[in-house]
mmCIF file of C-alpha atoms and ligand atoms in Angstrom:
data_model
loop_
_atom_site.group_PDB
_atom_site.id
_atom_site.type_symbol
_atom_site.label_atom_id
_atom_site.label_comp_id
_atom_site.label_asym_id
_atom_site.label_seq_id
_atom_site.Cartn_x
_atom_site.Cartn_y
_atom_site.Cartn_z
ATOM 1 C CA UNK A 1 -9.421 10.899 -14.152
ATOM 2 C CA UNK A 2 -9.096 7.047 -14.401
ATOM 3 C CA UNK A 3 -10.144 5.394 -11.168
ATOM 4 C CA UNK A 4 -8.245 2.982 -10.013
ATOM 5 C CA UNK A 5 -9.399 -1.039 -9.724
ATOM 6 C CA UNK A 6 -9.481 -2.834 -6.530
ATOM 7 C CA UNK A 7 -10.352 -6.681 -6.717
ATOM 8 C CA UNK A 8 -10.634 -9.503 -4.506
ATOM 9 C CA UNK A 9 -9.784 -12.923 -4.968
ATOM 10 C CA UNK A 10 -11.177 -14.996 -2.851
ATOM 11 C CA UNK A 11 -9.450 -18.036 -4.242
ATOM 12 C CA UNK A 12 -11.050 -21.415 -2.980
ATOM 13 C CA UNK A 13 -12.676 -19.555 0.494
ATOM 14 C CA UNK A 14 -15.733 -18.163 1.903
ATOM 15 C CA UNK A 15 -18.896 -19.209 3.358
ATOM 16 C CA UNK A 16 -22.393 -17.993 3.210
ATOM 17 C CA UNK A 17 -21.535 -15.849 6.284
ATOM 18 C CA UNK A 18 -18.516 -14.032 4.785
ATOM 19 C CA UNK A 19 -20.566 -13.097 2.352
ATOM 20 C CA UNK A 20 -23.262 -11.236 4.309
ATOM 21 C CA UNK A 21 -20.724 -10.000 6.427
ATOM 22 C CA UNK A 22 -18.358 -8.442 3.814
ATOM 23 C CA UNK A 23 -21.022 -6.708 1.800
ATOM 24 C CA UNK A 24 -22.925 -5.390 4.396
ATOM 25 C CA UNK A 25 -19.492 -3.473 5.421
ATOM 26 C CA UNK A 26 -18.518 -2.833 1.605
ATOM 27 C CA UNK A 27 -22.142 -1.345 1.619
ATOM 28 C CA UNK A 28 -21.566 0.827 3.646
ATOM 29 C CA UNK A 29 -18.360 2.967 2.358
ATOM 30 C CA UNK A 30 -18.813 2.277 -0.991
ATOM 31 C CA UNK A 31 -20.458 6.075 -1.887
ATOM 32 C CA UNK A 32 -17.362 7.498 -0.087
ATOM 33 C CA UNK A 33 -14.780 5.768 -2.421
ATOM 34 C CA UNK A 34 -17.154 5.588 -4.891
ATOM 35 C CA UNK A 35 -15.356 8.540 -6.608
ATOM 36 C CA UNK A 36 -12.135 6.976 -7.362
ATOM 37 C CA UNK A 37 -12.174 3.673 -6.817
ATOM 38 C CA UNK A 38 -14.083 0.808 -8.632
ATOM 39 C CA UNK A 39 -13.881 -2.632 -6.549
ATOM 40 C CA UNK A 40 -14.328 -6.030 -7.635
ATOM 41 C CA UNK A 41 -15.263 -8.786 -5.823
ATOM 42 C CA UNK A 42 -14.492 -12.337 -6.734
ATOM 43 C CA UNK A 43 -15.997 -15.330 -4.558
ATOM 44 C CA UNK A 44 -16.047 -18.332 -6.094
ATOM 45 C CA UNK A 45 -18.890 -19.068 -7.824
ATOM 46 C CA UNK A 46 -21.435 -20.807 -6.017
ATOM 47 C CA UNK A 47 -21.747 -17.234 -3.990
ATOM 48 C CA UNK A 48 -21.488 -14.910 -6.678
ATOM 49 C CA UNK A 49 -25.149 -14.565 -7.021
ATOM 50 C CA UNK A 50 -25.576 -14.328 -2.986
ATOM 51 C CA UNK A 51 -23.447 -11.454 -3.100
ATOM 52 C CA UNK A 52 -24.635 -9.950 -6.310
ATOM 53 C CA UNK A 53 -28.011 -9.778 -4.336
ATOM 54 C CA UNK A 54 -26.100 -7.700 -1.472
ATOM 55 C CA UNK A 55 -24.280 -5.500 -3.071
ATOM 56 C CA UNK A 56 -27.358 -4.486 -6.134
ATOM 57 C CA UNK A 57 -27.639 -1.028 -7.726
ATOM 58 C CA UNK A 58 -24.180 -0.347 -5.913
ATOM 59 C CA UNK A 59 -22.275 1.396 -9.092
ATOM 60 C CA UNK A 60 -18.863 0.944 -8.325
ATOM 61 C CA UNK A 61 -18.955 -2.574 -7.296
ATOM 62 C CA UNK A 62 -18.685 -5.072 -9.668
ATOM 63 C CA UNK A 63 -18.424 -9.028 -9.615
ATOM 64 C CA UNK A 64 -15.899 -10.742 -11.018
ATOM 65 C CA UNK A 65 -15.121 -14.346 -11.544
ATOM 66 C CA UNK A 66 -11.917 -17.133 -10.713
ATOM 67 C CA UNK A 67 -12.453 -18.643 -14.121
ATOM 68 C CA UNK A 68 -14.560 -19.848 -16.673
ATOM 69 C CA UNK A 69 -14.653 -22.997 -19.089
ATOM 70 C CA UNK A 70 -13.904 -21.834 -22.458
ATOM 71 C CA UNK A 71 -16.811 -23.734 -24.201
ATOM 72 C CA UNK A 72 -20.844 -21.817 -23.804
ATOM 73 C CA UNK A 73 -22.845 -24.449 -23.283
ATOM 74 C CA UNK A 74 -22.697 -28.748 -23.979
ATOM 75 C CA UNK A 75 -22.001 -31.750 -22.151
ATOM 76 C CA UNK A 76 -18.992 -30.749 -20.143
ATOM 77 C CA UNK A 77 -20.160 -31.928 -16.479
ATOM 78 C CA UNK A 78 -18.677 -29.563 -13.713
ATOM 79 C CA UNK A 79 -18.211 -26.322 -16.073
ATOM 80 C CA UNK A 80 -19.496 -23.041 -15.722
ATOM 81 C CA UNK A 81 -19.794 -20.912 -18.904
ATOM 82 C CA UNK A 82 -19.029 -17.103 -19.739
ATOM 83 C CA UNK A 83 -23.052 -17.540 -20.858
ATOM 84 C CA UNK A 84 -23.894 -18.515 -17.474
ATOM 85 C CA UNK A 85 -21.865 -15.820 -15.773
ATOM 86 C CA UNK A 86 -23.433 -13.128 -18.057
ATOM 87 C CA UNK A 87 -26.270 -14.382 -16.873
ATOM 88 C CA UNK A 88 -25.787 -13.536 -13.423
ATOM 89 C CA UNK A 89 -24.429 -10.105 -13.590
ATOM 90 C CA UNK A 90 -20.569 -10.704 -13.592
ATOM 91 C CA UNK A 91 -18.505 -8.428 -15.187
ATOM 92 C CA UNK A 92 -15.009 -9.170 -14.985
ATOM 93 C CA UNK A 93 -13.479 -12.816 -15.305
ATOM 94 C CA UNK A 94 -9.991 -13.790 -14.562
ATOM 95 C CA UNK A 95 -8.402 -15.746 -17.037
ATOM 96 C CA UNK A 96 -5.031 -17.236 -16.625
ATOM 97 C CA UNK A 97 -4.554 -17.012 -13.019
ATOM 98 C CA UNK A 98 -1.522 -18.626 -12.486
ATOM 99 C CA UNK A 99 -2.882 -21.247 -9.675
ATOM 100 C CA UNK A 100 -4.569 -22.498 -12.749
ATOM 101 C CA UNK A 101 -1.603 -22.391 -15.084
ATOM 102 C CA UNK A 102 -0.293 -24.406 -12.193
ATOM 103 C CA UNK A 103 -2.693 -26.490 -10.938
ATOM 104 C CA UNK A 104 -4.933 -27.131 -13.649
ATOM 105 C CA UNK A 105 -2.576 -27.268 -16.309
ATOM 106 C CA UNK A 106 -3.720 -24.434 -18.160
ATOM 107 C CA UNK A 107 -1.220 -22.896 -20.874
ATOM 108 C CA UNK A 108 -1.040 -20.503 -22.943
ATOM 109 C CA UNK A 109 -2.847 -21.627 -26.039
ATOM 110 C CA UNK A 110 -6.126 -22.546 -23.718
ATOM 111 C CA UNK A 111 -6.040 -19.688 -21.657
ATOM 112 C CA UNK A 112 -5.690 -17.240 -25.373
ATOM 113 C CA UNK A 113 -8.978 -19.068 -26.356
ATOM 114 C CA UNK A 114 -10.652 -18.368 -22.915
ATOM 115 C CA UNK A 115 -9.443 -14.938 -23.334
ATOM 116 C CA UNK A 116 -11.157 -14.435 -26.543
ATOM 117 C CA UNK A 117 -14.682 -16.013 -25.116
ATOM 118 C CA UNK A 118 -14.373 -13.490 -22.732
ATOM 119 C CA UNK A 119 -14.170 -10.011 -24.689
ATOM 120 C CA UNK A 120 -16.959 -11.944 -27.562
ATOM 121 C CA UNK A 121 -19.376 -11.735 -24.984
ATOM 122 C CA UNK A 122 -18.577 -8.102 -24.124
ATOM 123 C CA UNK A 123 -17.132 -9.101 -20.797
ATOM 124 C CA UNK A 124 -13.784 -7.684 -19.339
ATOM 125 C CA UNK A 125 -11.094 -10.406 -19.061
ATOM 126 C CA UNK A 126 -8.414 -9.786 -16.396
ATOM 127 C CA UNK A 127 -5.411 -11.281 -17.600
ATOM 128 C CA UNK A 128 -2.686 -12.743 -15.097
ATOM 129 C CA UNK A 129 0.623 -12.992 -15.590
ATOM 130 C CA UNK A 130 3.985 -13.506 -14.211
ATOM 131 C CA UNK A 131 7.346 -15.396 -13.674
ATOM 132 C CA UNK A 132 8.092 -17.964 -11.084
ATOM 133 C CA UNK A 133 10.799 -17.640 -8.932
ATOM 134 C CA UNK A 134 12.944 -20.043 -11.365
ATOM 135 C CA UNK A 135 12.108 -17.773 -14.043
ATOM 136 C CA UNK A 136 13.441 -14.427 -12.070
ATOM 137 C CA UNK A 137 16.520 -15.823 -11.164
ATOM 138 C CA UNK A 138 17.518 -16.578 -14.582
ATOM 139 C CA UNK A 139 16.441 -13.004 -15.863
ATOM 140 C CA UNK A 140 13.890 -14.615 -18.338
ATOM 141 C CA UNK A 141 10.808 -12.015 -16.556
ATOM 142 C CA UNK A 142 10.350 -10.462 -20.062
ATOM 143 C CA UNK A 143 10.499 -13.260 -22.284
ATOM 144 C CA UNK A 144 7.711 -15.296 -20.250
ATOM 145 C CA UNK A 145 5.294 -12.247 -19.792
ATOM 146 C CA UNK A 146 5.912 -11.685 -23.735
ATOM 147 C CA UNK A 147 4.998 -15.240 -24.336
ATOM 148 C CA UNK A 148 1.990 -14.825 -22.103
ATOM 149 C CA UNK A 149 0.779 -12.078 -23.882
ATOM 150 C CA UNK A 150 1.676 -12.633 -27.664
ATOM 151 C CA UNK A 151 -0.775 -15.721 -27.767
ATOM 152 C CA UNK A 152 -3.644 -13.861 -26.703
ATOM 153 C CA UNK A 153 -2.790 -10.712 -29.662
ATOM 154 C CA UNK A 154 -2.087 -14.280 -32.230
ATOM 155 C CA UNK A 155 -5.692 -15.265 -31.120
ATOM 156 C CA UNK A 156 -7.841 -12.050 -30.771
ATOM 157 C CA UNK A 157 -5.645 -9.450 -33.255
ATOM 158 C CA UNK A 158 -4.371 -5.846 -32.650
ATOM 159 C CA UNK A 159 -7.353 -4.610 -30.701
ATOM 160 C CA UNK A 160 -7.099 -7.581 -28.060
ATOM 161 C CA UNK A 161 -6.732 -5.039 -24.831
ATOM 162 C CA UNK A 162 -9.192 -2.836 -25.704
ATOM 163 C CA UNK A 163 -11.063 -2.831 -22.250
ATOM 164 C CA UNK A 164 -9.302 -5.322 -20.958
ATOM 165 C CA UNK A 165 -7.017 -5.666 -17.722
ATOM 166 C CA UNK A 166 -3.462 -7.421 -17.080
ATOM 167 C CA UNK A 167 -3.030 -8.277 -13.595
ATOM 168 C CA UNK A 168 1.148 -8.566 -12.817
ATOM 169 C CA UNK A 169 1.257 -11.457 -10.196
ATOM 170 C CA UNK A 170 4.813 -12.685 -9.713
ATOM 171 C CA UNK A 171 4.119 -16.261 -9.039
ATOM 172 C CA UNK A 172 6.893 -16.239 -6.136
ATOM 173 C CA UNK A 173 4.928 -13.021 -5.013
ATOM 174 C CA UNK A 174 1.676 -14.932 -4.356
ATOM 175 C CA UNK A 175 1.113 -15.862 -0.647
ATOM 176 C CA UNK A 176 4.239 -15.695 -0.219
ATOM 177 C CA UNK A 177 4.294 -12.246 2.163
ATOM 178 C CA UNK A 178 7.092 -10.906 0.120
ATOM 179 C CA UNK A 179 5.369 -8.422 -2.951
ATOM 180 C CA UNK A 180 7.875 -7.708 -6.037
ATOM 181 C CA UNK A 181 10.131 -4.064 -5.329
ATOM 182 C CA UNK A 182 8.386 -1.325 -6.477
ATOM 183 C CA UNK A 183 11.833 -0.493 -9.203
ATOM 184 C CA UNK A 184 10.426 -4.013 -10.493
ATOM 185 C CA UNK A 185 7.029 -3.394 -10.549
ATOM 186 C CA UNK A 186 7.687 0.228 -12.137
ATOM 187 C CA UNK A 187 9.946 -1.670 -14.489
ATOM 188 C CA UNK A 188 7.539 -4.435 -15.621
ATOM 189 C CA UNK A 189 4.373 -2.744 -15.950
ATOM 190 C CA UNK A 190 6.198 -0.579 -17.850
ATOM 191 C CA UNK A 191 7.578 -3.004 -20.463
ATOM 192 C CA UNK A 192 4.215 -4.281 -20.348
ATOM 193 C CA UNK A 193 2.401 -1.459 -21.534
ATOM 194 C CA UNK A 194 5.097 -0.552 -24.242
ATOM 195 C CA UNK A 195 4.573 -4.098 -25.523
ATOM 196 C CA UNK A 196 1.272 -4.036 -25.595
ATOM 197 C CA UNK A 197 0.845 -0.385 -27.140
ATOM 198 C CA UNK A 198 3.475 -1.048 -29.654
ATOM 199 C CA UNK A 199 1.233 -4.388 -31.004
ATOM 200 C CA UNK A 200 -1.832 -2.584 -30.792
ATOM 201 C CA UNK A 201 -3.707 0.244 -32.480
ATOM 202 C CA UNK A 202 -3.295 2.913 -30.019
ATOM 203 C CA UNK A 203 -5.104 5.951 -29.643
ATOM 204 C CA UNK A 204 -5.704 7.743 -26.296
ATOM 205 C CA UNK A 205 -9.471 5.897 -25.509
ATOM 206 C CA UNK A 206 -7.732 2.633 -25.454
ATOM 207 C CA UNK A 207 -4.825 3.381 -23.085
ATOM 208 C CA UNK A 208 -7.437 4.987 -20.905
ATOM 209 C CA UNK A 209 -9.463 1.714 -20.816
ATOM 210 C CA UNK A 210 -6.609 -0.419 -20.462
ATOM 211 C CA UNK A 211 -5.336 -1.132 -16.696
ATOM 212 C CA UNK A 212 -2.343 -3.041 -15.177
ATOM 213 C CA UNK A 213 -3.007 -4.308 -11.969
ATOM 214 C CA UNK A 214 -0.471 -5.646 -9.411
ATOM 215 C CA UNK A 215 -0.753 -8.805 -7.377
ATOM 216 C CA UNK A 216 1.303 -10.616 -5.249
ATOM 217 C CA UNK A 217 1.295 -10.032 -1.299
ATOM 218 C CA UNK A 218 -0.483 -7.164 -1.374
ATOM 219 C CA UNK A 219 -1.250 -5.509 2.151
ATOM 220 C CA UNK A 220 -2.131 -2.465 4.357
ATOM 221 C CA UNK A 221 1.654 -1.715 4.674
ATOM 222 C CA UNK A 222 2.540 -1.892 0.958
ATOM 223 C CA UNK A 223 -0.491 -0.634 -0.643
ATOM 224 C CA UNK A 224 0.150 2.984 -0.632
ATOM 225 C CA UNK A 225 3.694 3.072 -2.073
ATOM 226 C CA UNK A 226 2.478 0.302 -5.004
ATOM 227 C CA UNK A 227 -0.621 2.262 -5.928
ATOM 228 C CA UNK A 228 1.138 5.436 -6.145
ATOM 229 C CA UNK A 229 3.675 4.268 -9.036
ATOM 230 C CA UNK A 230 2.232 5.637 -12.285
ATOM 231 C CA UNK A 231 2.407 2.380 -13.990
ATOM 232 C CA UNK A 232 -0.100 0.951 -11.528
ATOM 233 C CA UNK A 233 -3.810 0.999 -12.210
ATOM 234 C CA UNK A 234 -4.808 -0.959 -9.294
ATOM 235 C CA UNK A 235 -4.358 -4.137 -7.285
ATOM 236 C CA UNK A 236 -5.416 -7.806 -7.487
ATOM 237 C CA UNK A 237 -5.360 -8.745 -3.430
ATOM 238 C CA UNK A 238 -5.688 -12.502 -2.547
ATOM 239 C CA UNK A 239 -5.332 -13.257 1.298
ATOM 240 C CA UNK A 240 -6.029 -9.743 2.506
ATOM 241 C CA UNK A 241 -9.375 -9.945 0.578
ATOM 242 C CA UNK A 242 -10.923 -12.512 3.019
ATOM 243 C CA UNK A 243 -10.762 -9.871 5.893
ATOM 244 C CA UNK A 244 -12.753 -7.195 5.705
ATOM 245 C CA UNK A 245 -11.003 -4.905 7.661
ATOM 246 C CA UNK A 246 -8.067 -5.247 6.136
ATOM 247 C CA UNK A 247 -9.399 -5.759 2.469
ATOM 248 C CA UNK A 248 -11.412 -1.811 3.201
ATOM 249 C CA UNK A 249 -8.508 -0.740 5.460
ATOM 250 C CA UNK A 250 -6.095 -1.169 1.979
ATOM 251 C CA UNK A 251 -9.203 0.476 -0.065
ATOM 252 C CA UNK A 252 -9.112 3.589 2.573
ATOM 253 C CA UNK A 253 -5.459 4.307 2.038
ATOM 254 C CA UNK A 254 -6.140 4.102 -1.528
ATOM 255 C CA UNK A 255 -8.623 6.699 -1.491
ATOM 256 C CA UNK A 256 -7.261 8.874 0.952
ATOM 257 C CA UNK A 257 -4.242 9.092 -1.357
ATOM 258 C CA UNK A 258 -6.665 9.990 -4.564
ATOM 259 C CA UNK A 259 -8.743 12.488 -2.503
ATOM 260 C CA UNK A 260 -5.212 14.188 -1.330
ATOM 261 C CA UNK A 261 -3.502 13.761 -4.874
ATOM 262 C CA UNK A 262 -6.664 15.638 -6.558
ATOM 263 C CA UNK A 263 -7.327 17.773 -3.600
ATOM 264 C CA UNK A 264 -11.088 17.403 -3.087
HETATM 265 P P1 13P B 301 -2.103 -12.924 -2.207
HETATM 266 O O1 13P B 301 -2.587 -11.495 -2.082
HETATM 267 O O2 13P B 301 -2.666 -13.821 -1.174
HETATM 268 O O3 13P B 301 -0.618 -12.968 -2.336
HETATM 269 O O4 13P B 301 -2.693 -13.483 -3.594
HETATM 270 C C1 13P B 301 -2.533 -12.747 -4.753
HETATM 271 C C2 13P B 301 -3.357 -13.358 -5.819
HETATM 272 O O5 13P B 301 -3.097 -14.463 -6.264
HETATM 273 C C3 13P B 301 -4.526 -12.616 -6.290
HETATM 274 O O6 13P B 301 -5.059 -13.161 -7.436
#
């Protein structure tokens, strides 16, 4: 059975208190999902090792990061390396996300090489992707998410997704309140994984440890029908990540539809 991935982005929020307060409710429910879910938690990083601390020796949850620089260590005032979150016990790293494609002017070429930083020092990158609304309207969804991906497979070869994850986040999607349809998330995670199998050296061990992950206005009301799509391997949840209820309410209907779809 491949359990399914549940992160949190907690974008540029959070305080000290959050952080106690979500973990000490994670703490206690993560042995109940702990049989089909793996969850994620993303803070930014001046509280990753606060909740790292919290949340120790629990074996489904995992820390992930917003970013990293792409260099490991050197006079780059401000940076944080993949070295340095090692260091600390993260695991997963987004890379790509597109507020920073946006905001921080990162494109393709520079997010390929963070990309490939990432999987050299054994970490998981979490790959996001997806068209603005510009993009949709003029049918060019499949040519951008190509583009996206092709640079990283230039950069890091055939065997680039091994243990890796794309998260699908329709830029238009994002905090927007309005997630894609499922027919188009069905449909893109689907070309998505074709592209990606066909470019790679497949063989049943990777596809198991490759996962697409949807983003995009996720919430209590959608989560259910989105995570029961068989292209979907989990969810990437921004706003709804920063409340606890609803962040474990979403991981409850998750695993209430795992326990009822394998009847245990
Ligand atoms: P929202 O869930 O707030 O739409 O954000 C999605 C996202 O960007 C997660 O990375």
């Amino acid at each position: 059975m491949k359990k399914i991935t549940i992160i949190g982005n907690w974008k540029l929020n959070g305080t000290k208190n959050l952080v106690k307060k979500f973990s000490k409710k994670i703490n206690l429910k993560f042995k109940k999902y702990s049989k089909f879910i793996n969850i994620v938690l993303s803070p930014p990083y001046v509280y990753i090792d606060r909740m790292r601390k919290k949340i120790k020796d629990k074996k489904n949850i995992f820390l992930g990061s917003q970013n990293t620089d792409l260099r490991k260590s050197g006079a780059y005032t401000g940076e944080i390396s993949v070295n340095m979150l090692k260091d600390i016990g993260v695991k997963y790293i987004f890379i790509g996300h597109s507020e920073r494609r946006i905001y921080h002017k990162e494109n393709n070429k520079k997010i390929s090489k963070k990309f490939k930083i990432v999987k050299d020092n054994k970490l998981i990158p979490i790959l996001c992707i997806g068209e603005t609304k510009k993009e949709k309207k003029y049918k060019l969804t499949k040519v951008i998410l190509k583009k996206q991906i092709k640079k990283i497979f230039n950069l890091c070869g055939k065997n680039a997704f091994k243990n890796s994850y794309i998260a699908y986040e329709p830029v238009w999607a994002i905090g927007s309140g309005k997630s894609a349809s499922i027919k188009d998330i069905n449909k893109v995670h689907q070309f998505i994984k074709d592209y990606i199998f066909k470019k790679s050296k497949i063989n049943n061990n990777y596809k198991k440890n490759f996962y697409i992950q949807y983003g995009g206005s996720v919430t209590e009301d959608n989560a259910l029908e989105i995570i029961s799509q068989k292209n979907v391997d989990g969810l990437l949840i921004g706003a709804n990540s920063l409340n606890y209820k609803k962040f474990l309410k979403i991981i409850d209907i998750v695993y209430k539809y795992y326990k009822n779809k394998y009847n245990v």
